[in-house]
Short mmCIF file of C-alpha atoms in Angstrom, two decimals:
data_model
loop_
_atom_site.label_atom_id
_atom_site.label_comp_id
_atom_site.label_asym_id
_atom_site.label_seq_id
_atom_site.Cartn_x
_atom_site.Cartn_y
_atom_site.Cartn_z
CA MET A 1 19.62 4.99 -15.49
CA ARG A 2 18.82 8.11 -17.59
CA VAL A 3 21.88 9.98 -18.11
CA GLN A 4 20.86 13.36 -19.87
CA SER A 5 24.11 13.89 -21.72
CA LEU A 6 24.78 13.64 -25.25
CA THR A 7 28.08 13.40 -24.93
CA LEU A 8 28.07 10.34 -22.57
CA ALA A 9 25.40 8.73 -25.00
CA ALA A 10 27.74 9.09 -27.97
CA VAL A 11 30.68 7.55 -25.80
CA SER A 12 28.44 4.76 -24.80
CA VAL A 13 27.32 4.17 -28.73
CA ALA A 14 31.10 4.14 -29.56
CA LEU A 15 31.89 1.57 -27.00
CA LEU A 16 28.93 -0.75 -27.56
CA ALA A 17 28.07 -0.08 -31.27
CA PRO A 18 29.51 -3.47 -32.36
CA ALA A 19 26.89 -5.51 -30.87
CA PRO A 20 24.87 -7.39 -33.69
CA PHE A 21 21.39 -6.89 -32.50
CA PRO A 22 18.64 -6.63 -35.11
CA ALA A 23 16.07 -3.94 -34.77
CA VAL A 24 12.78 -5.51 -32.73
CA ARG A 25 9.71 -3.85 -32.22
CA PRO A 26 8.29 -4.26 -28.55
CA SER A 27 5.25 -6.29 -28.38
CA PRO A 28 2.22 -4.71 -26.89
CA PRO A 29 2.49 -4.72 -23.06
CA VAL A 30 0.22 -7.31 -21.05
CA ALA A 31 -0.34 -6.84 -17.44
CA VAL A 32 0.58 -9.66 -15.41
CA ARG A 33 -1.11 -10.06 -11.82
CA GLU A 34 1.27 -11.12 -9.14
CA GLY A 35 0.11 -12.11 -5.70
CA ASN A 36 -3.24 -11.72 -3.60
CA VAL A 37 -2.74 -8.28 -2.09
CA ARG A 38 -5.01 -5.58 -3.78
CA ALA A 39 -3.59 -2.50 -5.00
CA ALA A 40 -6.22 -0.61 -3.53
CA ASP A 41 -5.19 -1.72 0.00
CA LEU A 42 -1.63 -0.79 -0.50
CA LEU A 43 -2.54 2.54 -1.55
CA ALA A 44 -4.71 3.23 1.26
CA LYS A 45 -1.70 2.78 3.33
CA VAL A 46 0.25 5.56 1.40
CA ARG A 47 -2.26 8.24 1.54
CA ASP A 48 -0.64 10.73 3.90
CA CYS A 49 3.10 11.48 3.30
CA VAL A 50 5.77 12.09 6.10
CA PRO A 51 8.73 13.28 4.13
CA VAL A 52 12.02 11.53 5.13
CA SER A 53 13.82 13.07 2.19
CA LYS A 54 15.42 16.70 2.87
CA GLY A 55 14.06 18.05 -0.65
CA ARG A 56 11.89 17.28 -3.35
CA TYR A 57 12.64 15.32 -6.91
CA ARG A 58 11.88 16.42 -10.31
CA SER A 59 10.24 13.59 -12.49
CA ASP A 60 12.30 14.50 -15.51
CA GLU A 61 15.15 16.96 -16.41
CA GLY A 62 14.00 20.54 -16.39
CA GLY A 63 10.81 19.80 -14.49
CA ARG A 64 9.63 21.12 -11.07
CA ALA A 65 11.06 19.45 -7.99
CA GLU A 66 7.87 18.47 -6.30
CA ILE A 67 8.20 14.84 -5.57
CA PRO A 68 9.12 13.91 -1.83
CA VAL A 69 10.16 10.49 -0.46
CA CYS A 70 7.75 9.46 2.20
CA GLY A 71 8.30 7.07 5.18
CA THR A 72 6.44 4.72 7.37
CA ARG A 73 7.73 2.42 9.94
CA GLY A 74 8.17 -0.47 7.24
CA ALA A 75 8.66 1.20 4.23
CA VAL A 76 9.56 4.47 2.22
CA PHE A 77 7.39 5.43 -1.02
CA TRP A 78 7.22 7.93 -3.68
CA LYS A 79 4.44 8.72 -6.20
CA ALA A 80 5.77 9.86 -9.55
CA ASP A 81 5.87 8.91 -13.16
CA MET A 82 7.65 5.96 -15.02
CA ASP A 83 10.57 6.42 -17.17
CA ILE A 84 12.08 3.13 -18.89
CA ASP A 85 15.38 1.88 -17.95
CA CYS A 86 16.81 -0.37 -20.53
CA ASP A 87 20.48 -0.31 -19.17
CA GLY A 88 22.27 -3.21 -18.06
CA ARG A 89 23.08 -6.46 -20.35
CA PRO A 90 22.27 -5.77 -23.63
CA GLY A 91 19.68 -8.04 -25.48
CA LEU A 92 17.22 -7.94 -28.45
CA LEU A 93 15.16 -5.10 -26.76
CA CYS A 94 17.52 -3.16 -24.70
CA ASN A 95 20.82 -2.27 -26.72
CA VAL A 96 22.10 0.89 -28.38
CA ARG A 97 20.10 0.69 -31.37
CA THR A 98 16.66 0.65 -29.22
CA ASP A 99 17.76 3.14 -26.70
CA PRO A 100 19.64 6.38 -27.52
CA LEU A 101 20.89 6.49 -23.91
CA PHE A 102 21.74 3.00 -23.28
CA SER A 103 24.42 1.95 -20.81
CA GLY A 104 25.53 -1.53 -20.50
CA THR A 105 26.00 -1.15 -16.82
CA THR A 106 23.75 -1.13 -13.81
CA ALA A 107 24.81 -0.04 -10.35
CA TYR A 108 24.33 -3.77 -8.97
CA GLN A 109 25.05 -7.00 -10.35
CA GLN A 110 24.10 -10.50 -10.47
CA SER A 111 25.34 -13.38 -8.50
CA ASP A 112 27.50 -14.35 -11.71
CA GLY A 113 29.05 -10.70 -11.85
CA ARG A 114 27.12 -9.99 -15.00
CA TYR A 115 25.04 -6.85 -14.87
CA LEU A 116 21.22 -7.13 -14.80
CA SER A 117 18.92 -7.49 -17.84
CA ALA A 118 16.61 -4.71 -17.99
CA GLU A 119 14.08 -6.49 -20.40
CA THR A 120 13.75 -9.64 -18.38
CA LEU A 121 14.10 -8.44 -14.72
CA PRO A 122 11.81 -6.28 -13.04
CA TYR A 123 13.82 -3.69 -10.90
CA VAL A 124 13.37 -0.19 -9.86
CA VAL A 125 15.82 2.74 -10.20
CA VAL A 126 16.55 5.09 -7.11
CA PRO A 127 18.30 8.42 -7.08
CA THR A 128 22.13 8.31 -6.47
CA PRO A 129 22.58 9.58 -2.77
CA SER A 130 22.68 13.09 -2.34
CA GLY A 131 21.81 15.75 0.23
CA ILE A 132 18.27 15.43 -0.77
CA TRP A 133 18.07 11.67 0.33
CA ASP A 134 20.29 8.82 0.90
CA HIS A 135 18.12 5.40 0.44
CA ARG A 136 20.91 3.49 2.04
CA ALA A 137 20.04 5.33 5.39
CA HIS A 138 16.63 4.02 5.48
CA GLY A 139 17.52 0.50 4.81
CA ILE A 140 17.20 0.40 1.03
CA ARG A 141 20.04 -1.20 -1.03
CA GLY A 142 20.41 -3.24 -4.06
CA GLY A 143 18.15 -6.21 -4.06
CA SER A 144 15.71 -4.59 -1.76
CA VAL A 145 12.13 -5.59 -2.58
CA VAL A 146 9.66 -2.76 -4.00
CA ALA A 147 6.15 -3.08 -4.80
CA VAL A 148 5.35 -0.83 -7.89
CA ILE A 149 1.86 0.05 -8.30
CA TYR A 150 -0.04 1.48 -11.36
CA GLN A 151 -3.79 1.53 -11.53
CA ASP A 152 -5.36 -1.74 -9.98
CA ARG A 153 -1.89 -3.32 -10.68
CA ILE A 154 1.16 -4.49 -8.53
CA GLN A 155 4.44 -5.72 -9.71
CA TYR A 156 6.98 -6.72 -7.29
CA ALA A 157 10.40 -5.76 -8.32
CA VAL A 158 13.99 -5.21 -6.72
CA VAL A 159 16.26 -1.98 -6.41
CA GLY A 160 18.50 -2.61 -9.28
CA ASP A 161 20.05 0.60 -10.52
CA THR A 162 20.92 4.26 -9.51
CA GLY A 163 19.97 7.40 -11.59
CA PRO A 164 20.39 11.29 -11.42
CA HIS A 165 20.69 12.51 -7.97
CA THR A 166 17.72 14.92 -8.54
CA ILE A 167 15.36 12.84 -10.47
CA ILE A 168 12.97 10.01 -9.38
CA GLY A 169 10.63 7.74 -11.09
CA GLU A 170 12.15 4.96 -13.21
CA ALA A 171 11.86 1.38 -13.68
CA SER A 172 13.24 -1.39 -15.96
CA TYR A 173 11.71 -2.39 -19.29
CA ALA A 174 10.40 -5.73 -17.70
CA THR A 175 8.62 -3.67 -14.71
CA ALA A 176 6.69 -1.41 -17.20
CA LYS A 177 5.60 -4.19 -19.46
CA ALA A 178 4.54 -6.33 -16.44
CA LEU A 179 2.23 -3.20 -15.55
CA GLY A 180 0.72 -2.85 -18.95
CA ILE A 181 2.90 0.37 -19.46
CA ARG A 182 4.60 0.86 -22.81
CA PRO A 183 8.04 -0.23 -22.30
CA ASP A 184 9.98 1.42 -25.12
CA PRO A 185 12.84 3.42 -23.71
CA HIS A 186 12.39 5.95 -26.39
CA GLY A 187 8.91 7.29 -25.87
CA GLY A 188 7.37 4.83 -23.49
CA GLY A 189 6.69 5.10 -19.81
CA THR A 190 3.82 7.16 -18.06
CA SER A 191 3.62 10.79 -17.11
CA SER A 192 2.20 10.00 -13.78
CA GLY A 193 0.29 7.63 -11.69
CA VAL A 194 2.92 5.19 -10.34
CA THR A 195 3.36 4.76 -6.75
CA TYR A 196 6.69 2.89 -5.49
CA ILE A 197 6.70 1.15 -1.91
CA ALA A 198 10.34 0.11 -1.31
CA PHE A 199 10.41 -2.08 1.95
CA LYS A 200 12.90 -1.27 4.58
CA ASN A 201 15.78 -3.91 5.38
CA SER A 202 14.31 -6.20 2.75
CA ARG A 203 16.64 -8.09 0.30
CA VAL A 204 16.40 -10.74 -2.49
CA SER A 205 19.42 -12.88 -3.01
CA PRO A 206 20.29 -13.50 -5.57
CA ILE A 207 19.20 -10.40 -6.85
CA GLU A 208 18.17 -11.64 -10.33
CA ASP A 209 15.42 -14.19 -8.64
CA HIS A 210 12.32 -12.74 -9.43
CA ALA A 211 10.38 -15.59 -8.16
CA ALA A 212 11.71 -14.79 -4.73
CA ALA A 213 11.18 -11.02 -5.03
CA VAL A 214 7.48 -12.06 -5.53
CA THR A 215 7.30 -14.41 -2.58
CA GLU A 216 9.05 -11.86 -0.33
CA GLY A 217 7.10 -9.09 -1.78
CA GLU A 218 3.54 -10.56 -1.16
CA ARG A 219 4.88 -11.36 2.28
CA LEU A 220 6.04 -7.77 3.08
CA ALA A 221 2.88 -6.18 1.42
CA GLN A 222 0.69 -8.48 3.63
CA GLU A 223 2.50 -7.28 6.58
CA PHE A 224 2.35 -3.60 5.41
CA VAL A 225 -1.50 -3.70 4.82
CA ARG A 226 -1.94 -5.30 8.22
CA GLY A 227 0.14 -2.86 10.21
CA GLY A 228 2.36 -0.49 8.30
#
C-alpha cells in the first residue's frame, strides 16, 4: 500500500529496522504466460466504459483524477499505471531497506494468519472504500480474482491489499515481475498501459494459492470473453 507520508514511513522503519535482510538487487523481470485466453480477446471486452464509480481516481499523489472504475455484468475494470506494492511479510526483496515506504502488513492475511508476501504472491491493490467507489458493493473482496493485462500478457492475481482512497493502479512485486514490468518498489512499475479486470463474486481460498487463482482466473476469463 503506497502511503504518501514520511511520518508513517519513519515509524515503519523504526519498528521494522532490526530485520537482518541483506541488500539484494532485483533480477530482471521475465514475463510469464499463464493460461490460454488471449490478452487481445479480454481487452476487446473492455473497450467501452460504463462507470460504476461516482468519481475518478488519480494514478499517483498529486496527479489528475481521471481514471474511472467501469463495470460489466461479470466484472469491474480500470485502466491505469502500475505502482509496486512490496508490503506484507518481509523477505529478501521486499523489506525496509529495499522499499522506503514499506509496511509489514497487508489488508488481508494468509490462511495461517501471516500477512501476504508481495515478492512471491501476485496480488492487486484496490482503493480503500470511499465515496468514490466501494469495491465490496460490486462483489470484490480479499481473494477476488483479477486478470492483470500488460501489452500481450495476462497475469492472474488476487485482491490482496487496499491503498489510498483517491489512488488506483498498484500491484505486488510478484505481479509486476511476471508481466515483465520492472518490480523495484523504488522507481519501478510503469506509468500507463495496464488493465485490471476484477471478476465479481469470485474468491480464491486460501488466498495464497496462486495455482488456484490461475485455474479460476482462466475459467472466468473464458466466460467473460464469451459473454461478458
